[in-house]
mmCIF file of C-alpha atoms in Angstrom:
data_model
loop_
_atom_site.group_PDB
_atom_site.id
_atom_site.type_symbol
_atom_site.label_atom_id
_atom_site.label_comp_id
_atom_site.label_asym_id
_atom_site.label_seq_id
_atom_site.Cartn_x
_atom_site.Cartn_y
_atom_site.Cartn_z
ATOM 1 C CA UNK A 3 19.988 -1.624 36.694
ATOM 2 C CA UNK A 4 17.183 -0.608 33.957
ATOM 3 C CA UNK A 5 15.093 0.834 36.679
ATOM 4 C CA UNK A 6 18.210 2.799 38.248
ATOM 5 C CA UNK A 7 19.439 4.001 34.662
ATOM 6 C CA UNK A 8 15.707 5.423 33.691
ATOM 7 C CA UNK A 9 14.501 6.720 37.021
ATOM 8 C CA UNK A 10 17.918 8.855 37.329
ATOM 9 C CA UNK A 11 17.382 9.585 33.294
ATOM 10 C CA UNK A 12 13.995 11.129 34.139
ATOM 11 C CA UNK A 13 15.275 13.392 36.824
ATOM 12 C CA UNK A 14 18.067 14.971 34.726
ATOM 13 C CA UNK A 15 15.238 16.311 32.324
ATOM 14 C CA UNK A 16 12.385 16.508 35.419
ATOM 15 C CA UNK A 17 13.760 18.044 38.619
ATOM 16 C CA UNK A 18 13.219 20.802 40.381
ATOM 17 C CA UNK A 19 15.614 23.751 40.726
ATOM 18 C CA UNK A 20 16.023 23.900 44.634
ATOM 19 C CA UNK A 21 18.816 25.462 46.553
ATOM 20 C CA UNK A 22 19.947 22.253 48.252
ATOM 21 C CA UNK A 23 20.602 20.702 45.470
ATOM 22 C CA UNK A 24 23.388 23.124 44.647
ATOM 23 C CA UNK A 25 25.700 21.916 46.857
ATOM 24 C CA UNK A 26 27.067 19.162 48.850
ATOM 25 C CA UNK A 27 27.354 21.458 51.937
ATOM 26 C CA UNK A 28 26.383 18.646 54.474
ATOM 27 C CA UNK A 29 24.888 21.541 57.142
ATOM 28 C CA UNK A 30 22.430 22.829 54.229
ATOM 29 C CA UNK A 31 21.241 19.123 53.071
ATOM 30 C CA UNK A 32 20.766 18.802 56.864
ATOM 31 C CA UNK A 33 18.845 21.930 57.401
ATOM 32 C CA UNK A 34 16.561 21.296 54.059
ATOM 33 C CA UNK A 35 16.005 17.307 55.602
ATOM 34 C CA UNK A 36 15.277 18.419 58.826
ATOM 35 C CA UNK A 37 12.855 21.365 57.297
ATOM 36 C CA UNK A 38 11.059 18.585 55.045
ATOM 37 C CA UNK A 39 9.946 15.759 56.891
ATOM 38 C CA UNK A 40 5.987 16.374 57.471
ATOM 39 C CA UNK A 41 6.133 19.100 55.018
ATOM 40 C CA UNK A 42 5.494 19.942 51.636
ATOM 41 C CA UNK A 43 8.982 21.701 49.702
ATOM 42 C CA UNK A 44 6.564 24.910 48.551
ATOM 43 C CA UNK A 45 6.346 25.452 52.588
ATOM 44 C CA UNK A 46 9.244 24.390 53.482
ATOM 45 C CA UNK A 47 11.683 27.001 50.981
ATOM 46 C CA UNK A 48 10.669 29.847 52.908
ATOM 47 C CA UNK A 49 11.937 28.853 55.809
ATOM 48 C CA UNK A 50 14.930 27.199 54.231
ATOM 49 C CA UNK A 51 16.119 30.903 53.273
ATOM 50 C CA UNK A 52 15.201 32.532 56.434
ATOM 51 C CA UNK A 53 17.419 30.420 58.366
ATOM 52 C CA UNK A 54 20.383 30.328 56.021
ATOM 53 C CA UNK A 55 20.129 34.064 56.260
ATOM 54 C CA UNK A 56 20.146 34.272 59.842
ATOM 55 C CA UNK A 57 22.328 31.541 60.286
ATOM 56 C CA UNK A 58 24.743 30.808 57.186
ATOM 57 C CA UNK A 59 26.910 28.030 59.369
ATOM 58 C CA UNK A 60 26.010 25.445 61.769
ATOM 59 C CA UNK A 61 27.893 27.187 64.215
ATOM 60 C CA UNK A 62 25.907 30.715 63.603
ATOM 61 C CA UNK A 63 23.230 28.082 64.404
ATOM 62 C CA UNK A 64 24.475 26.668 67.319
ATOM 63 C CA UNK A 65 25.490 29.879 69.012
ATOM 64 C CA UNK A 66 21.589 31.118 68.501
ATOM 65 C CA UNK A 67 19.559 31.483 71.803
ATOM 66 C CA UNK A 68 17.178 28.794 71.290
ATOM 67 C CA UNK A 69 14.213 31.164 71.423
ATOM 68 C CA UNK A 70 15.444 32.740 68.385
ATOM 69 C CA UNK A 71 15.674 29.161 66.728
ATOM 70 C CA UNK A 72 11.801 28.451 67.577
ATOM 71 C CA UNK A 73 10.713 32.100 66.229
ATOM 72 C CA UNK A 74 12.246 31.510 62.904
ATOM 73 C CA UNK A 75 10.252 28.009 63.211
ATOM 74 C CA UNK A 76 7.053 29.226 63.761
ATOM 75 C CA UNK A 77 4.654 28.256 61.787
ATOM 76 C CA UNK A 78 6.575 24.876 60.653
ATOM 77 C CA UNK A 79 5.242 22.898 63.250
ATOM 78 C CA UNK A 80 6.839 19.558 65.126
ATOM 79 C CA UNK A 81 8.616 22.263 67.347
ATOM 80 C CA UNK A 82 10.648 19.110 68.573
ATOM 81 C CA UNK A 83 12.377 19.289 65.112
ATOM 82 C CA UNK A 84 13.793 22.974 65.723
ATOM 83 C CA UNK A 85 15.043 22.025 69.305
ATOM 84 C CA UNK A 86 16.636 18.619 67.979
ATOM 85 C CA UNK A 87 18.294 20.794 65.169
ATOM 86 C CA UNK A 88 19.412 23.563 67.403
ATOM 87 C CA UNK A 89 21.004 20.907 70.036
ATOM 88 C CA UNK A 90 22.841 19.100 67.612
ATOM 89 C CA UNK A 91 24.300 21.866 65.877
ATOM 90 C CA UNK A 92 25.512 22.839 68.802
ATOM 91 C CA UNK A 93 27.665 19.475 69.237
ATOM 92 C CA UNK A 94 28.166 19.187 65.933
ATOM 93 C CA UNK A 95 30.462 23.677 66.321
ATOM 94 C CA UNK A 96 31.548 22.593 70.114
ATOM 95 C CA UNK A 97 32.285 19.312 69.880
ATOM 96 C CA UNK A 98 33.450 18.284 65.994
ATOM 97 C CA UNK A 99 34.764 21.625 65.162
ATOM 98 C CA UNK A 100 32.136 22.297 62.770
ATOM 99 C CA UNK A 101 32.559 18.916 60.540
ATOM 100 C CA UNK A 102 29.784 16.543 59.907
ATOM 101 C CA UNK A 103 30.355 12.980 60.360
ATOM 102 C CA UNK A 104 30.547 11.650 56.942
ATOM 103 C CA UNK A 105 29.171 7.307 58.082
ATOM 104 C CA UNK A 106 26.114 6.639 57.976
ATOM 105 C CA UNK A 107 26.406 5.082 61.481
ATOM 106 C CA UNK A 108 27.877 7.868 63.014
ATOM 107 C CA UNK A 109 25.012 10.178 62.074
ATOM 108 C CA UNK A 110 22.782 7.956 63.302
ATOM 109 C CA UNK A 111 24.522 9.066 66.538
ATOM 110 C CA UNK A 112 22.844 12.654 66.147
ATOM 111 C CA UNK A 113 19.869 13.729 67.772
ATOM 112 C CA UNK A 114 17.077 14.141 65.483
ATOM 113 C CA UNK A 115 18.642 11.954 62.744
ATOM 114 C CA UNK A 116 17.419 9.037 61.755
ATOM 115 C CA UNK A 117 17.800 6.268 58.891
ATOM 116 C CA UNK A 118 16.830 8.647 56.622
ATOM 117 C CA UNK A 119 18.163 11.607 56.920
ATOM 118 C CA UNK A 120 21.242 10.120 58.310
ATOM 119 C CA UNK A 121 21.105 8.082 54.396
ATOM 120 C CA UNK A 122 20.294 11.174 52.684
ATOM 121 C CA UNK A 123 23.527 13.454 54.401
ATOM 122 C CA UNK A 124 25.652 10.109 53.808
ATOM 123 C CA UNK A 125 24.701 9.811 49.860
ATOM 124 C CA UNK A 126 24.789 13.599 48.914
ATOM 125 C CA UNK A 127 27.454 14.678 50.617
ATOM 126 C CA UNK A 128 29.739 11.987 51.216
ATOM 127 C CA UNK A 129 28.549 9.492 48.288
ATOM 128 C CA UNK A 130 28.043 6.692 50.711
ATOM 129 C CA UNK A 131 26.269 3.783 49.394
ATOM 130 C CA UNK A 132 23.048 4.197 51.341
ATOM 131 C CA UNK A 133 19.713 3.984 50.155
ATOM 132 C CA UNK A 134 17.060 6.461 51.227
ATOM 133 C CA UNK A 135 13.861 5.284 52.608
ATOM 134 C CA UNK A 136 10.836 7.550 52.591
ATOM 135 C CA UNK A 137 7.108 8.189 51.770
ATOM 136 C CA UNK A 138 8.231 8.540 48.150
ATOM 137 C CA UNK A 139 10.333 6.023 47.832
ATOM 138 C CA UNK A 140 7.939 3.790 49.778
ATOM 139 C CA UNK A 141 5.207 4.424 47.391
ATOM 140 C CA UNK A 142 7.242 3.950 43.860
ATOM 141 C CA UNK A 143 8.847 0.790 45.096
ATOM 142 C CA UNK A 144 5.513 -0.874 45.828
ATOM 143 C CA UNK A 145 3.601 -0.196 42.846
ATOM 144 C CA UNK A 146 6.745 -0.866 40.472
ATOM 145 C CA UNK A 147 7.745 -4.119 41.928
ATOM 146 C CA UNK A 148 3.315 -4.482 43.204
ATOM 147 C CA UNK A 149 4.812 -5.339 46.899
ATOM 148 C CA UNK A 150 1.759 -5.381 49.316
ATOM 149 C CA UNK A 151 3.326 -5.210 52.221
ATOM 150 C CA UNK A 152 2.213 -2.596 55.009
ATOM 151 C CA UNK A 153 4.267 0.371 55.100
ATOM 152 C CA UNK A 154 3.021 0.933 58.287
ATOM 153 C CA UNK A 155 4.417 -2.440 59.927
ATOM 154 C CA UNK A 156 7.456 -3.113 61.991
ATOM 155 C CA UNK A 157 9.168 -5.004 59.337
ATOM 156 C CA UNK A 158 8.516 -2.605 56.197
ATOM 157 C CA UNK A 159 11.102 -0.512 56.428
ATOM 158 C CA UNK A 160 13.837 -3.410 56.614
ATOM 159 C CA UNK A 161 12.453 -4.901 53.355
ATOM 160 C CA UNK A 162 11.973 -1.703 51.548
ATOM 161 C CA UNK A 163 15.847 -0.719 52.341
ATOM 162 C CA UNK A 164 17.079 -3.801 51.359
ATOM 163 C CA UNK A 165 15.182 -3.955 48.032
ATOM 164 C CA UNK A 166 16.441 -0.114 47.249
ATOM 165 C CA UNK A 167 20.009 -1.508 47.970
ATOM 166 C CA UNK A 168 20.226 -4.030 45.703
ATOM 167 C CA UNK A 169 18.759 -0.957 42.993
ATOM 168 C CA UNK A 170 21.284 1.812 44.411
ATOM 169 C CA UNK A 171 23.724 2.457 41.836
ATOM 170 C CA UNK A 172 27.354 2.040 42.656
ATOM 171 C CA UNK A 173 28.940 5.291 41.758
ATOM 172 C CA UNK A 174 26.999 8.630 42.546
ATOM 173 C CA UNK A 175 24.353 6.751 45.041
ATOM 174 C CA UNK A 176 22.992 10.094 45.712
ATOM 175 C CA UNK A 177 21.642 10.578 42.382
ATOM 176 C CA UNK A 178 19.565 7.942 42.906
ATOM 177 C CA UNK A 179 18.364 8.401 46.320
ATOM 178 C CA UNK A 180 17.689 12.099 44.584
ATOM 179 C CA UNK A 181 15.741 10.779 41.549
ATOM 180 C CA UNK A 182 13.798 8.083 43.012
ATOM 181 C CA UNK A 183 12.820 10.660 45.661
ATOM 182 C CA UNK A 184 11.924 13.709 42.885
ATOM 183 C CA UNK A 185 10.196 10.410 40.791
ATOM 184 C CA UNK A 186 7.931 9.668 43.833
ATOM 185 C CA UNK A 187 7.323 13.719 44.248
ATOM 186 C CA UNK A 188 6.530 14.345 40.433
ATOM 187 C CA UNK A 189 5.640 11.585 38.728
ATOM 188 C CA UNK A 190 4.617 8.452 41.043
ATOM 189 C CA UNK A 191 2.178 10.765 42.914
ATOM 190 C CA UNK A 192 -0.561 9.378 46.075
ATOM 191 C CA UNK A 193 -3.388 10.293 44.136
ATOM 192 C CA UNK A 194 -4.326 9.555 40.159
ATOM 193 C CA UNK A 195 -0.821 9.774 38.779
ATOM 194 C CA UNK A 196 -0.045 10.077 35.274
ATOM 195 C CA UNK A 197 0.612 6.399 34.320
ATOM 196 C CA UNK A 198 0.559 6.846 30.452
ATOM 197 C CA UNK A 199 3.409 9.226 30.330
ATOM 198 C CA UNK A 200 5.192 7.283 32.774
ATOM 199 C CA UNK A 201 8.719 5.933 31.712
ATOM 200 C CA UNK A 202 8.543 3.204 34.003
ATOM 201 C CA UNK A 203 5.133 2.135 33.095
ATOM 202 C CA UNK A 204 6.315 -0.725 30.833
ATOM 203 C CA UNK A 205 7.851 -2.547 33.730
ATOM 204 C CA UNK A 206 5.544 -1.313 36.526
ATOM 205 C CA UNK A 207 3.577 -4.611 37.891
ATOM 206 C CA UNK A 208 0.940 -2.380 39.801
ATOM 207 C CA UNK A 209 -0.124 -0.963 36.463
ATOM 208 C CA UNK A 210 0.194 -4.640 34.607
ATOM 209 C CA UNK A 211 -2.264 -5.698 37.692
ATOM 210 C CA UNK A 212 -4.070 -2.390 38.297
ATOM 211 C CA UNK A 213 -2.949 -2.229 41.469
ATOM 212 C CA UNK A 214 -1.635 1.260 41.001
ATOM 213 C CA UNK A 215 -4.139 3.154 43.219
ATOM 214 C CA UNK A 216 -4.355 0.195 46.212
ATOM 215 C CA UNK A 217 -0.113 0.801 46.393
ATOM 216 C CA UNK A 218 1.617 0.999 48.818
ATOM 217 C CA UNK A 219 -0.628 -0.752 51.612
ATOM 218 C CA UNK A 220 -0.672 1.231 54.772
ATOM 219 C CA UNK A 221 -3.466 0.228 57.314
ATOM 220 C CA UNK A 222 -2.938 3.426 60.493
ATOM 221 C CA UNK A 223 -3.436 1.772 63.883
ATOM 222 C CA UNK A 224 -3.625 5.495 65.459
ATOM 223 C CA UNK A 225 -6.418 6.395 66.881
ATOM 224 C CA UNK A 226 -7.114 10.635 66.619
ATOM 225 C CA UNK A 227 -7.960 11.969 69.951
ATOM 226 C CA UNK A 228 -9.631 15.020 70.134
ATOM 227 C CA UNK A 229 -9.403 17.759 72.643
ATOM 228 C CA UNK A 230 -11.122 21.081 73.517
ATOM 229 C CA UNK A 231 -9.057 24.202 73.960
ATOM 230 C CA UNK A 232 -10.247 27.241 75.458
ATOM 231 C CA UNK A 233 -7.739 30.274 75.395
ATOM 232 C CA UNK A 234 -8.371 33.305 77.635
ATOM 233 C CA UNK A 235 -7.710 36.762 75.613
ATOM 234 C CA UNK A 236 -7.282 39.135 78.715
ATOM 235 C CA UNK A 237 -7.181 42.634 77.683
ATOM 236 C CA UNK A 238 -6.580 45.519 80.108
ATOM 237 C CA UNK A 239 -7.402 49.524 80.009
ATOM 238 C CA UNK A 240 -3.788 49.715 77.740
ATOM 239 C CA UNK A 241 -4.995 47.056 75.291
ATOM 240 C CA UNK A 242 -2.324 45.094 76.157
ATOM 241 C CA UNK A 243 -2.922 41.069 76.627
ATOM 242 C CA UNK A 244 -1.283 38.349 78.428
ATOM 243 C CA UNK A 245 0.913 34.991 77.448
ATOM 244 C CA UNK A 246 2.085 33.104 79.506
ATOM 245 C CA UNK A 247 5.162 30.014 78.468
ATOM 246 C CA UNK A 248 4.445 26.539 78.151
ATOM 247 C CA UNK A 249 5.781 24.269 80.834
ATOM 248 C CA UNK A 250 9.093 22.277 79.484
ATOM 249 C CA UNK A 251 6.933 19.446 78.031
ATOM 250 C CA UNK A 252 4.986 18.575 75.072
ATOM 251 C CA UNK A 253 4.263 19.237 71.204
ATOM 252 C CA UNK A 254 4.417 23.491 72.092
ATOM 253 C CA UNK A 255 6.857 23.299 74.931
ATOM 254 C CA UNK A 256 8.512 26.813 75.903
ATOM 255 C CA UNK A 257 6.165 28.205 73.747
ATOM 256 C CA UNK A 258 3.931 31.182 74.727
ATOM 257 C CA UNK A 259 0.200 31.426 73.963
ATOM 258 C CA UNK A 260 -2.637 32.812 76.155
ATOM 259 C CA UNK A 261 -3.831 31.300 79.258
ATOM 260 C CA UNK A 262 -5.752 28.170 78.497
ATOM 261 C CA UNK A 263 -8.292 25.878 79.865
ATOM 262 C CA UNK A 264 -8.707 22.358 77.992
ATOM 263 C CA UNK A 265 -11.915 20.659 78.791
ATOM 264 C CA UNK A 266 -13.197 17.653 77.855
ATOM 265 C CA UNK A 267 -16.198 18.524 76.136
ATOM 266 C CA UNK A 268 -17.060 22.255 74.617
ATOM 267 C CA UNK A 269 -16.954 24.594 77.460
ATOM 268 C CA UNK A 270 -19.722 26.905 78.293
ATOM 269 C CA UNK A 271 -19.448 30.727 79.753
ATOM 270 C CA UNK A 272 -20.200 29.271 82.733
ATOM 271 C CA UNK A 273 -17.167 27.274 82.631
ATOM 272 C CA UNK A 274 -14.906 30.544 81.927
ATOM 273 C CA UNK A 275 -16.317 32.722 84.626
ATOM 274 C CA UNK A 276 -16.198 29.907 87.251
ATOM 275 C CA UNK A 277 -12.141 29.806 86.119
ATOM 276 C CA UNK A 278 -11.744 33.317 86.399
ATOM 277 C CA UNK A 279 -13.379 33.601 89.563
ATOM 278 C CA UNK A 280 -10.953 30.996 91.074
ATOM 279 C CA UNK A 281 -7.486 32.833 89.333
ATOM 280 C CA UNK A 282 -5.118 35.595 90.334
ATOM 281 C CA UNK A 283 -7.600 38.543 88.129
ATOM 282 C CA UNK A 284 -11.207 36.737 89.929
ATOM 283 C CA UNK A 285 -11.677 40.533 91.313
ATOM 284 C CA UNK A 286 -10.459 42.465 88.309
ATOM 285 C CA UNK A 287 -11.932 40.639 85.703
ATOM 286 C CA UNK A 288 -15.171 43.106 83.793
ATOM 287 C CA UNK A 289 -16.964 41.329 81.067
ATOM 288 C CA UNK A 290 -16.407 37.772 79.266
ATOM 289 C CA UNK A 291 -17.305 37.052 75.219
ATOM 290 C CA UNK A 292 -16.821 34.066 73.389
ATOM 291 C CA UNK A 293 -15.157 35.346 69.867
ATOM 292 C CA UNK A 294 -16.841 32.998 67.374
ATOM 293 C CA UNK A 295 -15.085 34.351 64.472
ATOM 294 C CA UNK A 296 -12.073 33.210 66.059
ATOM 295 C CA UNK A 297 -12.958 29.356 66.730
ATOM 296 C CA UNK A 298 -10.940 26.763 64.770
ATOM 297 C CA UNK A 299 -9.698 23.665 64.477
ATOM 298 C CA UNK A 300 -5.882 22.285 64.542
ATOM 299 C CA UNK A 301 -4.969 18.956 63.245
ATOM 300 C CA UNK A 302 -1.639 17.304 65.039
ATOM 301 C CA UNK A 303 -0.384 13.875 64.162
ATOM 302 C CA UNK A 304 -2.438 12.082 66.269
ATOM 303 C CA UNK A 305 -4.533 14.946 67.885
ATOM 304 C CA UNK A 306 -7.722 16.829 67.068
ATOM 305 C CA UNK A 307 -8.052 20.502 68.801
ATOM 306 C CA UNK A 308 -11.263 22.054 68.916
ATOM 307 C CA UNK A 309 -10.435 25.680 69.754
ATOM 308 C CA UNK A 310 -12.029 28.296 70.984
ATOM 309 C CA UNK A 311 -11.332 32.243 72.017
ATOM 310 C CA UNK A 312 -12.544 33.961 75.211
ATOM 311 C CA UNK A 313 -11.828 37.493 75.622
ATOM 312 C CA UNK A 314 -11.979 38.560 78.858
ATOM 313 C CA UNK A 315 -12.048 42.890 79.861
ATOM 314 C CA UNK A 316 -9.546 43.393 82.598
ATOM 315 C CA UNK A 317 -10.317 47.033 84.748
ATOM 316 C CA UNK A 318 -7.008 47.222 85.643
ATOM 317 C CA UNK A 319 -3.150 46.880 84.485
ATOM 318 C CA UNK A 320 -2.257 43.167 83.628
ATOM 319 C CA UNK A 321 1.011 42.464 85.582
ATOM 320 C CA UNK A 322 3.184 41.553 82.512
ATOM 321 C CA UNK A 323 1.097 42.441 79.593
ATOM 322 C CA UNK A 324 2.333 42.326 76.389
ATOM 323 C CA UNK A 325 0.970 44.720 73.781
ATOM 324 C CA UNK A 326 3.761 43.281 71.009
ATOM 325 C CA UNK A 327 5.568 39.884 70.915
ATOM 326 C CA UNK A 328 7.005 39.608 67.540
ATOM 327 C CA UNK A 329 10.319 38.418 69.298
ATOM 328 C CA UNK A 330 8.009 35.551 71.033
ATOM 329 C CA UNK A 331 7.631 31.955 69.376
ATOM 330 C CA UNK A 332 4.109 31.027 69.402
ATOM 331 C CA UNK A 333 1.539 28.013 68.836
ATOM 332 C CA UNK A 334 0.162 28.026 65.392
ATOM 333 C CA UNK A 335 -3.260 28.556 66.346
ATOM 334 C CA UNK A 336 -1.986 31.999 68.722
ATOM 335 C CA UNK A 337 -0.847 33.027 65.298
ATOM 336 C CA UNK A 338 -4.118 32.176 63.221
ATOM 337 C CA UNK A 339 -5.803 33.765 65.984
ATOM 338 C CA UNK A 340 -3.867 37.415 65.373
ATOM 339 C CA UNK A 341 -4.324 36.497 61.776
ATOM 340 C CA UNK A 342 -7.988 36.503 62.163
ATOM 341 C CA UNK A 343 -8.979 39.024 64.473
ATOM 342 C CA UNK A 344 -6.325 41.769 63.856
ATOM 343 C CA UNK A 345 -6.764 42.865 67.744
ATOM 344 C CA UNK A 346 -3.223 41.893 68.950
ATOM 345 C CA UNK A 347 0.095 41.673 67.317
#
């Protein structure tokens, strides 16, 4: 009970002011969960606003064409997350007029909800006992109690949870879920954190054994594959350009971005002009330049993208060319590439 009584003690006087933590409006803790996993709150606020703006209930939300939904994404990444939230939203207006389930269990039942955020909505909202399990909480537990197990295993998060339940406290169980979480943010930090101002420090065992900066254990079994894109940049007499939509699979599906060719190893001119000369434009097609200014490279989870630009003079109209798609929801590295280059918006 110490360790529950100081860690929630340290986040009246530490937290941060954010919006979500104004209210117990389960459809904004959602959103802000949802918004939040994989990425850093200073990121994630902006988008927080945008789509409480655009869509102040879950059923604006759910009646939103899901192209709309993805735009307002962009840039977020895990595009999976945006479709998950838009789909249950909408069974959430059409199905439970609008109310959250308020178990644990039962918004487990959600797409795109899992122990956590299901734990998190539970304990803010509907002060169910439920402990919340993540990065943060991972990391404080093992270096205060010096557990060495491996995050990363299949029986981690079963030990962590029931080691945070015994610590939950009783009444207002989402404070705690909300401190420990802000403690793991703030103070209990990955990297070189502040273990002399520390309120916990005295009974921390990681810093009695100096085990701070080996905690938590997490040994990645993921393998990072990497992968050669090549994006075609047609432009026509109208200096308009052409996207085409991902096919209804993957990390970017229904996304648009140029036409690509992925290669296994870094593609050559060679390679472009013997692609063109086998597509739909292999008789229109003028001049091809590699924009080297515009190469980059994308980190995904568990993928590497080596990226590169071709653009490619077209003599004639482009059937479908675009010269604007501001309405259009694209891959991050379509985006960087307007970013960069300034030649297409």
């Amino acid at each position: 009970m110490d360790f529950a009584f100081q860690i929630t003690d340290w986040y009246h006087q530490n937290k941060r002011n954010l919006p979500w933590r104004n209210t117990r409006n389960p459809y904004h803790i959602w959103l802000s969960e949802i918004m939040l996993q994989q990425t850093r709150v200073a990121q994630g606020l902006p988008y927080y606003y945008a789509f409480t703006e655009a869509f102040p209930t879950v059923t604006d939300l759910a009646k939103a064409p899901e192209e709309r939904v993805l735009k307002l994404w962009q840039g977020l990444g895990y595009y999976s997350r945006a479709r998950n939230l838009h789909q249950t939203a909408q069974k959430i207006a059409f199905e439970f007029n609008g109310q959250f389930p308020e178990s644990y269990q039962e918004l487990l039942k959600l797409k795109g909800i899992g122990n956590y955020t299901a734990a998190a909505i539970a304990s803010f909202c509907f002060d169910q006992k439920v402990p919340v399990v993540d990065g943060n909480v991972y990391r404080v537990l093992a270096r205060y109690f010096a557990m060495d197990t491996d995050i990363a295993s299949s029986g981690a998060y079963k030990e962590f949870f029931a080691l945070a339940n015994e610590l939950i406290l009783d009444e207002n169980p989402g404070l705690f879920n909300q401190a420990i979480m802000e403690f793991g943010a703030l103070q209990c930090v990955p990297k070189s954190p502040n273990c002399n101002q520390c309120p916990l420090s005295s009974g921390c065992l990681a810093k009695a054994k100096q085990k701070v900066n080996v905690l938590p254990v997490k040994i990645s079994k993921t393998k990072v594959q990497e992968k050669h894109f090549n994006y075609i940049f047609f432009e026509d007499d109208l200096e308009q350009t052409l996207l085409v939509q991902r096919s209804n699979s993957g990390i970017w599906k229904k996304l648009y971005e140029f036409p690509l060719i992925e290669t296994a190893e870094v593609a050559t001119e060679d390679v472009i002009i013997n692609w063109l000369n086998k597509s739909e434009y292999q008789k229109q097609w003028l001049s091809v330049t590699q924009l080297i200014s515009a190469e980059i490279s994308h980190r995904l989870t568990h993928r590497l993208l080596h990226i590169k630009f071709w653009k490619v003079r077209i003599k004639s109209q482009l059937n479908n060319g675009l010269s604007r798609a501001s309405a259009l929801a694209l891959p991050t590295p379509i985006v960087i590439f307007n970013f960069m280059n300034k030649q297409w918006s």
